[in-house]
Each structure stands twice: as C-alpha cells, then as structure tokens.
Coordinates of N, CA, C and O in Angstrom, one line a residue:
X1 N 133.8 112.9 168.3 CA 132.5 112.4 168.1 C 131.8 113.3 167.0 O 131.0 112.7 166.2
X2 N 131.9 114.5 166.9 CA 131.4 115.6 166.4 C 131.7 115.3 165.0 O 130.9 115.4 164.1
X3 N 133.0 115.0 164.7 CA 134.0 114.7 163.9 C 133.5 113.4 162.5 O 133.3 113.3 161.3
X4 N 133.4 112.7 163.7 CA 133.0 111.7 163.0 C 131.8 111.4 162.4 O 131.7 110.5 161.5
X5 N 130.7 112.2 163.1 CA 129.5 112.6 162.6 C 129.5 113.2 161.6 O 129.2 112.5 160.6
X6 N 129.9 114.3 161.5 CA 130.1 115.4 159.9 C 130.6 114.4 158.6 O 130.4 114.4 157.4
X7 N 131.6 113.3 159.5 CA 132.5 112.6 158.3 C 131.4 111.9 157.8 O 131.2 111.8 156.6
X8 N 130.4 111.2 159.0 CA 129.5 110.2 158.5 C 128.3 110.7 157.4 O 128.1 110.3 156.3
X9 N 127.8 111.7 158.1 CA 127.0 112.7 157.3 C 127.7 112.9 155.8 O 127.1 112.3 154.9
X10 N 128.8 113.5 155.6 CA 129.1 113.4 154.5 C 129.8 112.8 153.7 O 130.4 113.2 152.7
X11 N 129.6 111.6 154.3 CA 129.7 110.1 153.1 C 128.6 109.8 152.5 O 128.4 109.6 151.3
X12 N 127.4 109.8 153.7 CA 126.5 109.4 153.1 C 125.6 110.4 152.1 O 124.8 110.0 151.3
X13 N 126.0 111.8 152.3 CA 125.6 112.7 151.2 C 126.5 112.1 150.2 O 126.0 111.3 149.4
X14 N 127.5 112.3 150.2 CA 128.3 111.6 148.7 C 127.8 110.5 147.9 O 127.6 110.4 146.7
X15 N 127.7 109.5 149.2 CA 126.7 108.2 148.4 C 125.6 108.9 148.1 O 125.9 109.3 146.9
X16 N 124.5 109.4 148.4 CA 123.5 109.9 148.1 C 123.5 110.8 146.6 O 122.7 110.6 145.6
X17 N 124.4 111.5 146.7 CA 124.8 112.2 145.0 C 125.6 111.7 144.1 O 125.9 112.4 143.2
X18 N 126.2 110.1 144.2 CA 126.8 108.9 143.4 C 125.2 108.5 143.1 O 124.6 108.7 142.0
X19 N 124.8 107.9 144.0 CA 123.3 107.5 143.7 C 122.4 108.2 142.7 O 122.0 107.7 141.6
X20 N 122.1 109.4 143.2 CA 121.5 110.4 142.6 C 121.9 110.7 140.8 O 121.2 110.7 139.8
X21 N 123.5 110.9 141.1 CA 123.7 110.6 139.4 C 123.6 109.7 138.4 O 123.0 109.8 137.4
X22 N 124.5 108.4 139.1 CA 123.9 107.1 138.9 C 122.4 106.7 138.2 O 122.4 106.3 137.1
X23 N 121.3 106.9 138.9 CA 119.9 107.0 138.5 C 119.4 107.8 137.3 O 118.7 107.4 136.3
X24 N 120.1 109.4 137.7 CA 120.0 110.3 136.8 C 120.7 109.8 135.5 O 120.0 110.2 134.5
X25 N 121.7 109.3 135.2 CA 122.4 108.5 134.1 C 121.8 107.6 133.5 O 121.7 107.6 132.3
X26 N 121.0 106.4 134.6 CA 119.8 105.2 134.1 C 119.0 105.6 133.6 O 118.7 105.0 132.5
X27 N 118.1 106.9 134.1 CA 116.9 107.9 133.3 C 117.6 108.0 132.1 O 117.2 107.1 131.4
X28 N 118.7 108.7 131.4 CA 119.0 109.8 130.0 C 119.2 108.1 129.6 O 118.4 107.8 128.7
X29 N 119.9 107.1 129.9 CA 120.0 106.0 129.2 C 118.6 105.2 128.7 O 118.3 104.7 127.6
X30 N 117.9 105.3 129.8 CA 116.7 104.4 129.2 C 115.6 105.2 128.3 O 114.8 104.7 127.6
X31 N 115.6 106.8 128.6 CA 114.8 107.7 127.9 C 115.6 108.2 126.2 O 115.1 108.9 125.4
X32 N 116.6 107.7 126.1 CA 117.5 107.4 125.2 C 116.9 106.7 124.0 O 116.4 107.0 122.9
X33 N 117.4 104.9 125.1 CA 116.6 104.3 124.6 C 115.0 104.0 123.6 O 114.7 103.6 122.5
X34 N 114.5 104.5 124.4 CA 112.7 105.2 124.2 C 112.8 105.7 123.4 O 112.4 105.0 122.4
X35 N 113.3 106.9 123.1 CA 113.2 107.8 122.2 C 113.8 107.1 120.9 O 113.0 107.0 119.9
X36 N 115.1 106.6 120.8 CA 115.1 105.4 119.5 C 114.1 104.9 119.0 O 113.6 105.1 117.9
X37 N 113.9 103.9 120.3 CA 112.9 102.6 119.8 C 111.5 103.5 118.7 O 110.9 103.1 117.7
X38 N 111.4 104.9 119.7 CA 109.6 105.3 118.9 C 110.3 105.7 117.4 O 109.7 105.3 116.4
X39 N 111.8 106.6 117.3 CA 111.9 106.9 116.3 C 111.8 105.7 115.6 O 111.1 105.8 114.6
X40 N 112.3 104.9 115.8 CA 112.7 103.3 114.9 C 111.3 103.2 114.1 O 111.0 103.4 112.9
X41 N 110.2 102.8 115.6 CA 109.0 102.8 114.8 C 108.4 103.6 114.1 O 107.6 103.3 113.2
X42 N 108.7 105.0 114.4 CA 108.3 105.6 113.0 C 108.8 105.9 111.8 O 108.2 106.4 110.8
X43 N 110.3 105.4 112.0 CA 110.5 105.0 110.5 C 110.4 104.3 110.2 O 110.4 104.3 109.0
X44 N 110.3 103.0 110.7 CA 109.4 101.9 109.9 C 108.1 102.1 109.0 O 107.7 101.5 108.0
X45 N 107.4 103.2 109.8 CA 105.9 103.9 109.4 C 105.9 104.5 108.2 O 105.1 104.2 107.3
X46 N 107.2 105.6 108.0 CA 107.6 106.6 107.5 C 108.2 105.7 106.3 O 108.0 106.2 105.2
X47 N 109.3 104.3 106.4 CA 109.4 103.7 105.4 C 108.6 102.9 104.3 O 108.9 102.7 103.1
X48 N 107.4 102.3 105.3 CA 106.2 101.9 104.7 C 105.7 102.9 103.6 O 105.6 102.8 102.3
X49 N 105.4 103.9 104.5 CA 104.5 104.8 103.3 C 105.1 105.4 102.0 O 104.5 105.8 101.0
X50 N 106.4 105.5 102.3 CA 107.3 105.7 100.7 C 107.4 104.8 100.2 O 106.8 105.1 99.1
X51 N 107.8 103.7 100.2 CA 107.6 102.0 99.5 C 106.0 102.3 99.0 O 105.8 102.7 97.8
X52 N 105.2 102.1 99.7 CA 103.9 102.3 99.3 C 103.4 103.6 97.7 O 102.9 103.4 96.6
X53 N 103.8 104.8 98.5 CA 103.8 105.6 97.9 C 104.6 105.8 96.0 O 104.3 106.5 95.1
X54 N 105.4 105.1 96.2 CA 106.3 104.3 94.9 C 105.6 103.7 94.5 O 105.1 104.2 93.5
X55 N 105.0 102.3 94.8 CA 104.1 101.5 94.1 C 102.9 102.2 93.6 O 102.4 102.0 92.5
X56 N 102.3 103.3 94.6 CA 101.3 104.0 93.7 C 101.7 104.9 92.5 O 101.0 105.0 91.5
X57 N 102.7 105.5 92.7 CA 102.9 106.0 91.9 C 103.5 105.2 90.3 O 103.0 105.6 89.3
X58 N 103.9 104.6 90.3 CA 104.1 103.1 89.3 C 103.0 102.7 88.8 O 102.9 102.6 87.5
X59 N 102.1 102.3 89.4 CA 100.8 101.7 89.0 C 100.1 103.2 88.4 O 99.7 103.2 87.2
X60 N 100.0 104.1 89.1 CA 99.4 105.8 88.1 C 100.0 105.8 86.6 O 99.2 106.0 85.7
X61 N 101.4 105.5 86.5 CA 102.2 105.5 85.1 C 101.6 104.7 84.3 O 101.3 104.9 83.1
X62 N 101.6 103.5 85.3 CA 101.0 101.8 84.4 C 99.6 102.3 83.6 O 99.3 102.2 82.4
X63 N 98.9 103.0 84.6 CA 97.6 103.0 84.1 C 97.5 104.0 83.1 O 96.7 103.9 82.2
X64 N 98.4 105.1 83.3 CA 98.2 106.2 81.9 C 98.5 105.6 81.0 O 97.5 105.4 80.2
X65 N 99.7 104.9 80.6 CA 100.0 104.5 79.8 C 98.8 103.5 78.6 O 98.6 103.5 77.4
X66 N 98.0 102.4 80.0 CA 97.3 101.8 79.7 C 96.2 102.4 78.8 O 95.8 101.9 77.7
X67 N 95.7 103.5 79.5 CA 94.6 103.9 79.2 C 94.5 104.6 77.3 O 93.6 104.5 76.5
X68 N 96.1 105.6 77.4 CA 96.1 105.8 76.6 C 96.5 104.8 75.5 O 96.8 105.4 74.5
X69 N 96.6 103.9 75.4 CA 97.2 102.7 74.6 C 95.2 102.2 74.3 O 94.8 102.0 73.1
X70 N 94.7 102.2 75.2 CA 93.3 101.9 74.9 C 92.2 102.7 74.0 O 91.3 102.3 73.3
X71 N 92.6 104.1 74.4 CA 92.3 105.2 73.6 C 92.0 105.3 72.1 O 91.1 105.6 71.4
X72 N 93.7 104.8 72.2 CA 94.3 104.9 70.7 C 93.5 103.3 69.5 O 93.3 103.2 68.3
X73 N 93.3 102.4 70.4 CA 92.9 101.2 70.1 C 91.3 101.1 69.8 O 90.8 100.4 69.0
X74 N 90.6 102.2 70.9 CA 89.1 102.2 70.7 C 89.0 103.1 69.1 O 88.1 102.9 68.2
X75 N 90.0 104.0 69.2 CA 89.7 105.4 67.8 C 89.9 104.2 66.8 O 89.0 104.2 66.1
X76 N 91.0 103.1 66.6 CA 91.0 102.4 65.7 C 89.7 101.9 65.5 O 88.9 102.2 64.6
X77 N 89.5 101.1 66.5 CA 87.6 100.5 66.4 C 87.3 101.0 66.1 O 86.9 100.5 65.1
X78 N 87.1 102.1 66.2 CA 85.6 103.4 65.9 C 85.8 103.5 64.3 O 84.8 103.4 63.6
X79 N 87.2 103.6 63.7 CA 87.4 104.2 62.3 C 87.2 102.9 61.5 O 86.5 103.0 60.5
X80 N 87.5 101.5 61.9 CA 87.4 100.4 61.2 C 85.9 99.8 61.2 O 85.5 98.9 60.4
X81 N 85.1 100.4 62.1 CA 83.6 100.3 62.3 C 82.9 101.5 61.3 O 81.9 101.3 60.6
X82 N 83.4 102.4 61.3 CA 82.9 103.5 59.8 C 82.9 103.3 58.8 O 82.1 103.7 58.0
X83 N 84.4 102.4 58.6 CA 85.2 101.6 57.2 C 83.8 101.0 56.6 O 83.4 100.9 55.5
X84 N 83.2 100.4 57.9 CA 82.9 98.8 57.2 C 81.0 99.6 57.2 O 80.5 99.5 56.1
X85 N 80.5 100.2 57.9 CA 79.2 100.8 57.6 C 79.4 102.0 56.3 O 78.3 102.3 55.8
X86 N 80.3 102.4 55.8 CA 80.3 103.0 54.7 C 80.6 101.7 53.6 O 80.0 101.7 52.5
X87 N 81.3 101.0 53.9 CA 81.3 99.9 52.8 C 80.3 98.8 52.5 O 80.3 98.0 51.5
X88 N 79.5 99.0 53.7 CA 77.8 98.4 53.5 C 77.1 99.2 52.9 O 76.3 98.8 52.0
X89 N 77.4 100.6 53.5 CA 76.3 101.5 52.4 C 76.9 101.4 50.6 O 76.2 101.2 49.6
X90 N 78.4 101.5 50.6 CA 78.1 101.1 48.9 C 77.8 99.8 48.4 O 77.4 99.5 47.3
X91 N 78.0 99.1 49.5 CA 76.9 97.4 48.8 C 75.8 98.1 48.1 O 75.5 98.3 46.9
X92 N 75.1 98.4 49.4 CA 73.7 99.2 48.8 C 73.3 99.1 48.1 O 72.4 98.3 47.6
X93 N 74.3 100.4 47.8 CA 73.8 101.3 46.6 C 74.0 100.7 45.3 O 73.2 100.7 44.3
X94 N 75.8 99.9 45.7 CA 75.7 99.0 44.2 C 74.6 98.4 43.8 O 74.2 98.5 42.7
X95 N 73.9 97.5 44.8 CA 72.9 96.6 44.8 C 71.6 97.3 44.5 O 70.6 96.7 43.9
X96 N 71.5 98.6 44.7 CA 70.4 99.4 43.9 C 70.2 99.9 42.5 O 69.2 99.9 41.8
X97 N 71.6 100.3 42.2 CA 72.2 100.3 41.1 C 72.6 99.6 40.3 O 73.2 99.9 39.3
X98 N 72.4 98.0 40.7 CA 72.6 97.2 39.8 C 70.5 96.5 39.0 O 70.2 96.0 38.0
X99 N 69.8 96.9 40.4 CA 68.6 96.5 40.2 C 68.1 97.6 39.2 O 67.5 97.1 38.2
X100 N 68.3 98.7 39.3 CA 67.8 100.3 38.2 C 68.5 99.6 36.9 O 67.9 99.5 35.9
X101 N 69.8 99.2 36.9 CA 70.2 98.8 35.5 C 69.5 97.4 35.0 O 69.0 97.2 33.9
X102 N 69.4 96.6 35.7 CA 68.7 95.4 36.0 C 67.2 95.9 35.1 O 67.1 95.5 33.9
X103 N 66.5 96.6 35.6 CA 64.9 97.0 35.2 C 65.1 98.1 34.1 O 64.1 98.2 33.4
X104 N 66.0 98.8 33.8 CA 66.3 99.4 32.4 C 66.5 98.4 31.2 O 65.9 98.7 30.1
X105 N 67.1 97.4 31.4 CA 67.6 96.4 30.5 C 66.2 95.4 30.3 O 65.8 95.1 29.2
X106 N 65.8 95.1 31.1 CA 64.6 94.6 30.7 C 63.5 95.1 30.1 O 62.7 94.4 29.5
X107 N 63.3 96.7 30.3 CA 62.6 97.4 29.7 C 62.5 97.5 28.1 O 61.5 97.4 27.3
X108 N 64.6 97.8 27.8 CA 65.0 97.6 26.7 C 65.1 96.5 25.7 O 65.2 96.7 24.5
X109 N 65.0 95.3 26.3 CA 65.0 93.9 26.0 C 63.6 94.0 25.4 O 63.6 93.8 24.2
X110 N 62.0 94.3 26.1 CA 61.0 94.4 26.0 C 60.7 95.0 24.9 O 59.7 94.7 24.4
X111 N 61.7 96.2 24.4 CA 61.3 97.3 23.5 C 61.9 96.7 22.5 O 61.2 96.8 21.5
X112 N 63.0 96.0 22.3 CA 63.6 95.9 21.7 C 62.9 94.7 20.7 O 62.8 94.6 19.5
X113 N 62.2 93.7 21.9 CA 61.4 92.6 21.6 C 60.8 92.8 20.9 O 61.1 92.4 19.8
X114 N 59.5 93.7 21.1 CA 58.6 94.3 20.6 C 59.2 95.2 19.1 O 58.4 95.7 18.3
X115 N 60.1 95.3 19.0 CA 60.2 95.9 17.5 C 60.8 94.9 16.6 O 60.7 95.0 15.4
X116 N 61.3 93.9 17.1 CA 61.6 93.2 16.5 C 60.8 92.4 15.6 O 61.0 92.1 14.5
X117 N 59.7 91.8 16.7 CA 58.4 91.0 16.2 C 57.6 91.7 15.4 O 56.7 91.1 14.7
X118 N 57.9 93.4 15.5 CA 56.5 94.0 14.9 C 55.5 94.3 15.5 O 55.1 93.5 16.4
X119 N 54.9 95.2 15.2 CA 53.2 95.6 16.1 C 52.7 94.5 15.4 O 52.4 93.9 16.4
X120 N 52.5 94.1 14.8 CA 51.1 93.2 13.8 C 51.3 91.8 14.8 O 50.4 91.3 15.4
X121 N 52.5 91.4 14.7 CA 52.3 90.1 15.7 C 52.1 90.7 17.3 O 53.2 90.5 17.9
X122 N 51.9 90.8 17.5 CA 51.7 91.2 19.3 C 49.8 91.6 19.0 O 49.0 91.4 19.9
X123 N 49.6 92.1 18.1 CA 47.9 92.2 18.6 C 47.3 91.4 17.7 O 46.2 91.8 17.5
X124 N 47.8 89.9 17.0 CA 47.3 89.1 16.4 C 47.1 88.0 17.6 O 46.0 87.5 17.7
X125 N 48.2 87.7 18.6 CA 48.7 87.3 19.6 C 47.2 87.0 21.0 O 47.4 86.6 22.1

C-alpha cells in the first residue's frame, strides 16, 4: 500500500513537471512570438522612417538645385534689367543731344539767314 502510494505520488509529480515544462515551453513560445511581432512592428516603423527619410532628403537636393538654378536666373534678370535702364538713359541723352544740336542749327540757320539778307533788309522789314 505504502508502495503504491510513493509510486502514485510520483507519477503524478512527474506529470506535474511534464506539465510544468510543457507550459514553461508555451510561455518561451508565445513570448517568442511577442517579441517578433513588436520587433516586426518596429521595423515596419523603423522602415517607414528611412523611406521617408530618403524622400526628404531628395526633395533637399531637388530644391538646392532649384534654388540655385533660380539664383542664377534672377542675376540674369537683374543684369538684363540694367542692360535696358542704361540703354534708356542713352536714349536720353541721345534725345538731348540731338535737341542741343537741333537748337545750335537753328541758331546757325538764323545767323546765317540774317547775313545773308543783310542788316539793311531786316530793319527795313
């Protein structure tokens, strides 16, 4: 009887530490598990933000590039806008200098008139 007790007793410890491991095995399996799945999701996280991170950096390039292409495009403006205000100021001037020769020549014409006709006709006149 004694016998069979101890035997019974330690079957069922045996089952009890088949059990025990068993479970303990389901734990490291399913905490396994777990621990994947969060890595997974954080590299999905972690792959996002490098994708992302690429596109920003692409678009930074895009835009130097841009900018300085605009740069170079405004200095053109700027120099072909000086072009054309210095080439109004020699209108100007021509146009000033054509009026001074303009009113010289008539003066001359005037003088010239007048010697031609003589003083005596001009204060007969």
């Amino acid at each position: 009887m004694l016998s069979r007790l101890l035997k019974e007793h330690q079957a069922k410890q045996n089952e009890r530490k088949e059990q025990q491991e068993r479970r303990r095995r389901e734990a490291i399996a399913a905490a396994t598990c777990l621990t994947e799945a969060l890595v997974d999701h954080l590299n999905v996280g972690v792959a996002q933000a490098y994708v992302n991170q690429r596109k920003l950096d692409h678009e930074v390039k895009t835009l130097q590039v841009q900018a300085s292409q605009f740069a170079k495009q405004t200095a053109q403006w700027i120099n072909m806008v000086e072009n054309f205000n210095q080439a109004l100021k020699e209108i100007g001037d021509v146009e000033n200098w054509a009026r001074s020769i303009e009113m010289d020549m008539r003066t001359i014409a005037t003088a010239l008139e007048y010697v031609h006709k003589g003083p005596a006709q001009h204060t007969s006149s």
